[in-house]
CSV table of N, CA and C in Angstrom, one decimal:
chain,number,residue,atom,x,y,z
T,1,MET,N,-96.7,114.7,-79.6
T,1,MET,CA,-95.8,114.6,-78.4
T,1,MET,C,-96.8,114.8,-77.4
T,2,THR,N,-96.4,113.6,-76.4
T,2,THR,CA,-97.1,114.0,-75.1
T,2,THR,C,-96.8,115.1,-74.1
T,3,PRO,N,-97.4,115.0,-73.6
T,3,PRO,CA,-97.1,116.4,-72.1
T,3,PRO,C,-95.9,116.0,-71.7
T,4,THR,N,-95.6,115.0,-71.3
T,4,THR,CA,-94.3,114.9,-70.5
T,4,THR,C,-93.3,115.0,-71.8
T,5,ASP,N,-93.2,114.4,-72.9
T,5,ASP,CA,-92.4,114.7,-73.8
T,5,ASP,C,-92.3,116.4,-74.2
T,6,GLN,N,-93.3,117.3,-74.1
T,6,GLN,CA,-93.0,118.7,-74.3
T,6,GLN,C,-92.6,119.1,-72.8
T,7,LEU,N,-92.7,118.9,-72.0
T,7,LEU,CA,-92.0,119.3,-70.5
T,7,LEU,C,-90.5,119.0,-70.9
T,8,LEU,N,-90.3,118.0,-71.1
T,8,LEU,CA,-88.9,117.5,-71.3
T,8,LEU,C,-88.0,118.5,-72.6
T,9,ALA,N,-88.5,118.6,-73.6
T,9,ALA,CA,-88.1,119.2,-74.8
T,9,ALA,C,-87.9,120.8,-74.3
T,10,LEU,N,-89.0,121.4,-73.7
T,10,LEU,CA,-88.8,122.7,-72.8
T,10,LEU,C,-87.7,122.3,-71.8
T,11,SER,N,-87.2,121.7,-71.2
T,11,SER,CA,-86.5,121.9,-70.0
T,11,SER,C,-85.1,121.9,-70.9
T,12,LYS,N,-85.1,121.1,-71.7
T,12,LYS,CA,-83.8,120.6,-72.2
T,12,LYS,C,-83.2,121.5,-73.4
T,13,SER,N,-84.1,122.5,-73.7
T,13,SER,CA,-84.1,123.6,-74.7
T,13,SER,C,-83.8,124.9,-73.9
T,14,TYR,N,-84.2,125.0,-72.8
T,14,TYR,CA,-84.2,126.1,-72.0
T,14,TYR,C,-82.6,125.9,-71.1
T,15,CYS,N,-82.5,124.7,-70.9
T,15,CYS,CA,-81.4,124.7,-70.0
T,15,CYS,C,-80.0,124.7,-71.2
T,16,ASP,N,-80.3,124.2,-72.3
T,16,ASP,CA,-79.0,124.6,-73.1
T,16,ASP,C,-78.6,126.0,-73.5
T,17,LEU,N,-80.3,126.9,-73.9
T,17,LEU,CA,-80.1,128.1,-74.0
T,17,LEU,C,-79.7,128.8,-72.9
T,18,ARG,N,-79.8,128.5,-71.5
T,18,ARG,CA,-79.2,129.3,-70.5
T,18,ARG,C,-77.6,128.7,-69.9
T,19,GLY,N,-77.6,127.5,-70.4
T,19,GLY,CA,-76.3,126.9,-69.8
T,19,GLY,C,-76.1,126.4,-68.3
T,20,ILE,N,-77.6,125.9,-68.2
T,20,ILE,CA,-77.7,125.3,-66.6
T,20,ILE,C,-77.9,123.8,-66.7
T,21,SER,N,-78.1,123.5,-65.8
T,21,SER,CA,-78.1,121.7,-66.2
T,21,SER,C,-79.9,121.8,-65.5
T,22,GLU,N,-80.2,120.8,-65.9
T,22,GLU,CA,-81.5,119.8,-65.8
T,22,GLU,C,-82.1,120.2,-63.9
T,23,ARG,N,-81.1,120.2,-63.5
T,23,ARG,CA,-81.1,119.9,-61.9
T,23,ARG,C,-81.4,121.3,-61.6
T,24,THR,N,-80.7,122.7,-62.0
T,24,THR,CA,-80.7,123.7,-61.5
T,24,THR,C,-82.4,124.4,-62.3
T,25,ALA,N,-82.8,124.1,-63.2
T,25,ALA,CA,-83.9,124.5,-63.5
T,25,ALA,C,-84.9,123.9,-62.6
T,26,SER,N,-84.8,122.9,-62.7
T,26,SER,CA,-85.7,121.7,-61.8
T,26,SER,C,-86.3,122.3,-60.5
T,27,GLY,N,-85.0,122.8,-59.7
T,27,GLY,CA,-84.8,123.4,-58.4
T,27,GLY,C,-85.6,125.0,-58.8
T,28,ILE,N,-85.4,125.6,-59.7
T,28,ILE,CA,-86.3,126.9,-60.0
T,28,ILE,C,-87.5,126.9,-60.0
T,29,ILE,N,-87.9,125.9,-60.8
T,29,ILE,CA,-89.4,125.4,-61.2
T,29,ILE,C,-89.9,125.2,-60.1
T,30,PHE,N,-89.8,123.9,-59.7
T,30,PHE,CA,-90.5,123.2,-58.7
T,30,PHE,C,-90.2,123.4,-57.3
T,31,ARG,N,-88.8,124.3,-57.0
T,31,ARG,CA,-88.4,123.8,-55.7
T,31,ARG,C,-87.7,122.3,-55.1
T,32,ASP,N,-87.4,121.6,-56.1
T,32,ASP,CA,-86.6,120.4,-56.1
T,32,ASP,C,-86.1,120.1,-57.1
T,33,SER,N,-84.8,119.9,-56.9
T,33,SER,CA,-83.9,119.7,-58.0
T,33,SER,C,-83.8,118.7,-58.7
T,34,ARG,N,-84.6,117.1,-58.4
T,34,ARG,CA,-85.0,116.0,-58.4
T,34,ARG,C,-85.8,115.9,-59.3
T,35,THR,N,-87.1,117.0,-59.8
T,35,THR,CA,-88.1,116.5,-60.3
T,35,THR,C,-88.0,116.2,-62.0
T,36,ILE,N,-87.2,117.3,-62.8
T,36,ILE,CA,-86.9,116.8,-63.9
T,36,ILE,C,-86.5,115.3,-64.2
T,37,VAL,N,-85.3,115.3,-63.3
T,37,VAL,CA,-84.6,114.1,-63.5
T,37,VAL,C,-85.6,112.9,-63.5
T,38,ARG,N,-86.4,112.9,-62.4
T,38,ARG,CA,-87.6,111.9,-61.8
T,38,ARG,C,-88.5,111.6,-63.1
T,39,VAL,N,-88.5,112.9,-63.7
T,39,VAL,CA,-89.7,112.5,-64.7
T,39,VAL,C,-89.4,112.0,-66.2
T,40,LYS,N,-87.6,112.7,-66.2
T,40,LYS,CA,-86.9,111.6,-67.6
T,40,LYS,C,-87.0,110.2,-67.2
T,41,ALA,N,-86.8,109.9,-66.0
T,41,ALA,CA,-86.7,108.3,-65.5
T,41,ALA,C,-88.3,107.8,-65.5
T,42,GLY,N,-89.1,108.5,-66.0
T,42,GLY,CA,-90.3,107.4,-66.0
T,42,GLY,C,-91.5,108.3,-65.1
T,43,GLY,N,-90.9,108.8,-64.5
T,43,GLY,CA,-91.7,109.1,-63.1
T,43,GLY,C,-92.8,110.5,-63.8
T,44,SER,N,-94.0,110.8,-62.6
T,44,SER,CA,-94.7,111.6,-62.9
T,44,SER,C,-95.1,112.6,-62.1
T,45,LEU,N,-95.9,113.5,-62.6
T,45,LEU,CA,-96.0,114.9,-61.7
T,45,LEU,C,-97.4,115.2,-61.7
T,46,THR,N,-97.9,115.7,-60.3
T,46,THR,CA,-99.7,116.4,-60.8
T,46,THR,C,-99.7,117.3,-61.8
T,47,LEU,N,-101.1,117.0,-61.8
T,47,LEU,CA,-101.3,118.3,-63.1
T,47,LEU,C,-101.0,119.4,-62.7
T,48,LYS,N,-101.0,120.0,-61.3
T,48,LYS,CA,-101.2,121.3,-60.8
T,48,LYS,C,-99.5,121.7,-61.2
T,49,SER,N,-98.7,120.5,-61.1
T,49,SER,CA,-97.3,120.8,-61.1
T,49,SER,C,-96.7,121.2,-62.8
T,50,PHE,N,-97.5,120.1,-63.2
T,50,PHE,CA,-97.4,120.1,-64.8
T,50,PHE,C,-97.6,121.5,-65.3
T,51,GLU,N,-98.6,122.3,-65.0
T,51,GLU,CA,-99.4,123.2,-65.5
T,51,GLU,C,-98.3,124.3,-65.1
T,52,ARG,N,-98.1,124.3,-64.0
T,52,ARG,CA,-96.7,125.2,-63.3
T,52,ARG,C,-95.6,125.2,-64.3
T,53,ALA,N,-94.9,124.2,-64.4
T,53,ALA,CA,-93.7,124.5,-65.5
T,53,ALA,C,-93.8,124.4,-66.6
T,54,ILE,N,-95.0,124.6,-67.2
T,54,ILE,CA,-95.4,124.6,-68.7
T,54,ILE,C,-95.3,126.8,-68.9
T,55,ASN,N,-96.3,126.7,-67.6
T,55,ASN,CA,-96.7,128.4,-67.9
T,55,ASN,C,-95.2,128.9,-67.4
T,56,TRP,N,-94.4,128.1,-66.4
T,56,TRP,CA,-93.1,129.0,-66.2
T,56,TRP,C,-92.0,128.9,-67.2
T,57,PHE,N,-92.0,128.2,-68.1
T,57,PHE,CA,-91.3,128.2,-69.3
T,57,PHE,C,-92.1,129.3,-70.1
T,58,ARG,N,-93.0,129.4,-70.4
T,58,ARG,CA,-93.5,130.3,-71.2
T,58,ARG,C,-93.5,131.9,-70.7
T,59,GLU,N,-93.8,132.0,-69.6
T,59,GLU,CA,-93.0,133.3,-69.0
T,59,GLU,C,-92.1,133.6,-69.4
T,60,ASN,N,-91.3,132.9,-69.2
T,60,ASN,CA,-89.1,133.0,-68.9
T,60,ASN,C,-88.9,132.6,-70.2
T,61,TRP,N,-89.3,132.5,-71.1
T,61,TRP,CA,-88.8,131.9,-72.3
T,61,TRP,C,-87.7,132.8,-72.8
T,62,PRO,N,-86.5,133.0,-73.2
T,62,PRO,CA,-85.4,133.8,-73.5
T,62,PRO,C,-86.6,134.8,-74.8
T,63,ASP,N,-86.5,136.4,-75.2
T,63,ASP,CA,-87.2,136.4,-76.2
T,63,ASP,C,-86.5,136.0,-77.6
T,64,ASN,N,-85.1,136.0,-77.5
T,64,ASN,CA,-84.4,135.6,-78.9
T,64,ASN,C,-84.1,134.6,-79.2
T,65,ALA,N,-84.9,133.4,-78.5
T,65,ALA,CA,-84.6,132.4,-78.4
T,65,ALA,C,-86.1,131.4,-79.3
T,66,GLU,N,-85.6,130.4,-80.2
T,66,GLU,CA,-86.7,129.6,-81.0
T,66,GLU,C,-87.6,128.5,-80.0
T,67,TRP,N,-88.7,128.5,-79.8
T,67,TRP,CA,-89.6,127.5,-79.1
T,67,TRP,C,-89.5,126.2,-79.4
T,68,PRO,N,-89.5,125.5,-79.0
T,68,PRO,CA,-89.2,123.9,-79.2
T,68,PRO,C,-90.3,123.6,-80.1
T,69,ALA,N,-90.0,122.6,-81.3
T,69,ALA,CA,-90.9,122.1,-82.3
T,69,ALA,C,-92.0,121.3,-81.3
T,70,GLY,N,-93.4,121.5,-82.0
T,70,GLY,CA,-94.4,120.8,-81.4
T,70,GLY,C,-94.6,120.8,-80.3
T,71,VAL,N,-94.2,121.9,-79.4
T,71,VAL,CA,-94.8,122.1,-78.1
T,71,VAL,C,-95.6,123.4,-78.2
T,72,ASP,N,-96.7,123.6,-77.6
T,72,ASP,CA,-98.0,124.7,-77.8
T,72,ASP,C,-97.6,126.1,-77.2
T,73,ARG,N,-97.8,126.7,-77.5
T,73,ARG,CA,-97.0,128.1,-76.9
T,73,ARG,C,-98.0,128.5,-75.9
T,74,GLN,N,-99.3,128.0,-76.1
T,74,GLN,CA,-100.6,129.0,-75.6
T,74,GLN,C,-100.6,128.4,-74.3
T,75,PRO,N,-100.6,129.6,-72.9
T,75,PRO,CA,-100.6,129.4,-71.6
T,75,PRO,C,-102.1,128.1,-71.3
T,76,LEU,N,-101.8,127.4,-70.1
T,76,LEU,CA,-102.7,126.7,-70.0
T,76,LEU,C,-103.4,127.2,-68.9
T,77,PRO,N,-104.6,126.8,-68.8
T,77,PRO,CA,-105.1,127.3,-67.6
T,77,PRO,C,-105.0,127.0,-66.2
T,78,THR,N,-104.8,127.7,-65.3
T,78,THR,CA,-104.6,127.5,-63.9
T,78,THR,C,-105.7,127.2,-63.2
T,79,ARG,N,-105.8,126.1,-62.4
T,79,ARG,CA,-106.7,125.9,-61.6
T,79,ARG,C,-107.4,126.8,-61.4
T,80,ALA,N,-107.1,127.7,-60.7
T,80,ALA,CA,-107.9,129.5,-60.3
T,80,ALA,C,-108.5,129.4,-61.2
T,81,LYS,N,-108.2,129.6,-62.9
T,81,LYS,CA,-108.8,130.2,-63.9
T,81,LYS,C,-110.0,129.2,-64.4
T,82,ARG,N,-109.7,128.0,-64.4
T,82,ARG,CA,-110.5,127.1,-64.7
T,82,ARG,C,-111.6,126.8,-63.7
T,83,LYS,N,-111.8,127.1,-62.5
T,83,LYS,CA,-112.5,127.4,-61.4
T,83,LYS,C,-113.6,128.7,-61.3
T,84,GLU,N,-113.2,129.8,-61.7
T,84,GLU,CA,-113.3,130.9,-62.3
T,84,GLU,C,-114.6,130.8,-63.4
T,85,ALA,N,-113.8,130.2,-64.6
T,85,ALA,CA,-115.1,130.0,-65.6
T,85,ALA,C,-116.2,129.2,-65.2
T,86,ALA,N,-115.5,128.2,-64.3
T,86,ALA,CA,-117.0,127.3,-64.1
T,86,ALA,C,-118.1,127.6,-63.6
T,87,ASN,N,-117.5,129.0,-62.8
T,87,ASN,CA,-118.9,129.6,-61.9
T,87,ASN,C,-119.4,130.8,-63.0
T,88,ALA,N,-118.6,131.2,-63.9
T,88,ALA,CA,-119.2,132.5,-64.6
T,88,ALA,C,-120.6,131.8,-65.4
């Protein structure tokens, strides 16, 4: 599963669980209601935006909900954590 596929699987599952639209989720995560729709249509994201979205889903996933198959649940290192590790 590609990173884009993982993001879209998380988005679809989360929206289905919460009963919200992908535009609503996109607005919450990216502060832009069109981002997920754009990615779905073949658009791209910066690595920073992708990491923020994946980590947001991990932090906000409903406790009683199953995590989508094929999507790693380990948090992605943020830019600050990568920089910190490089300086250690």
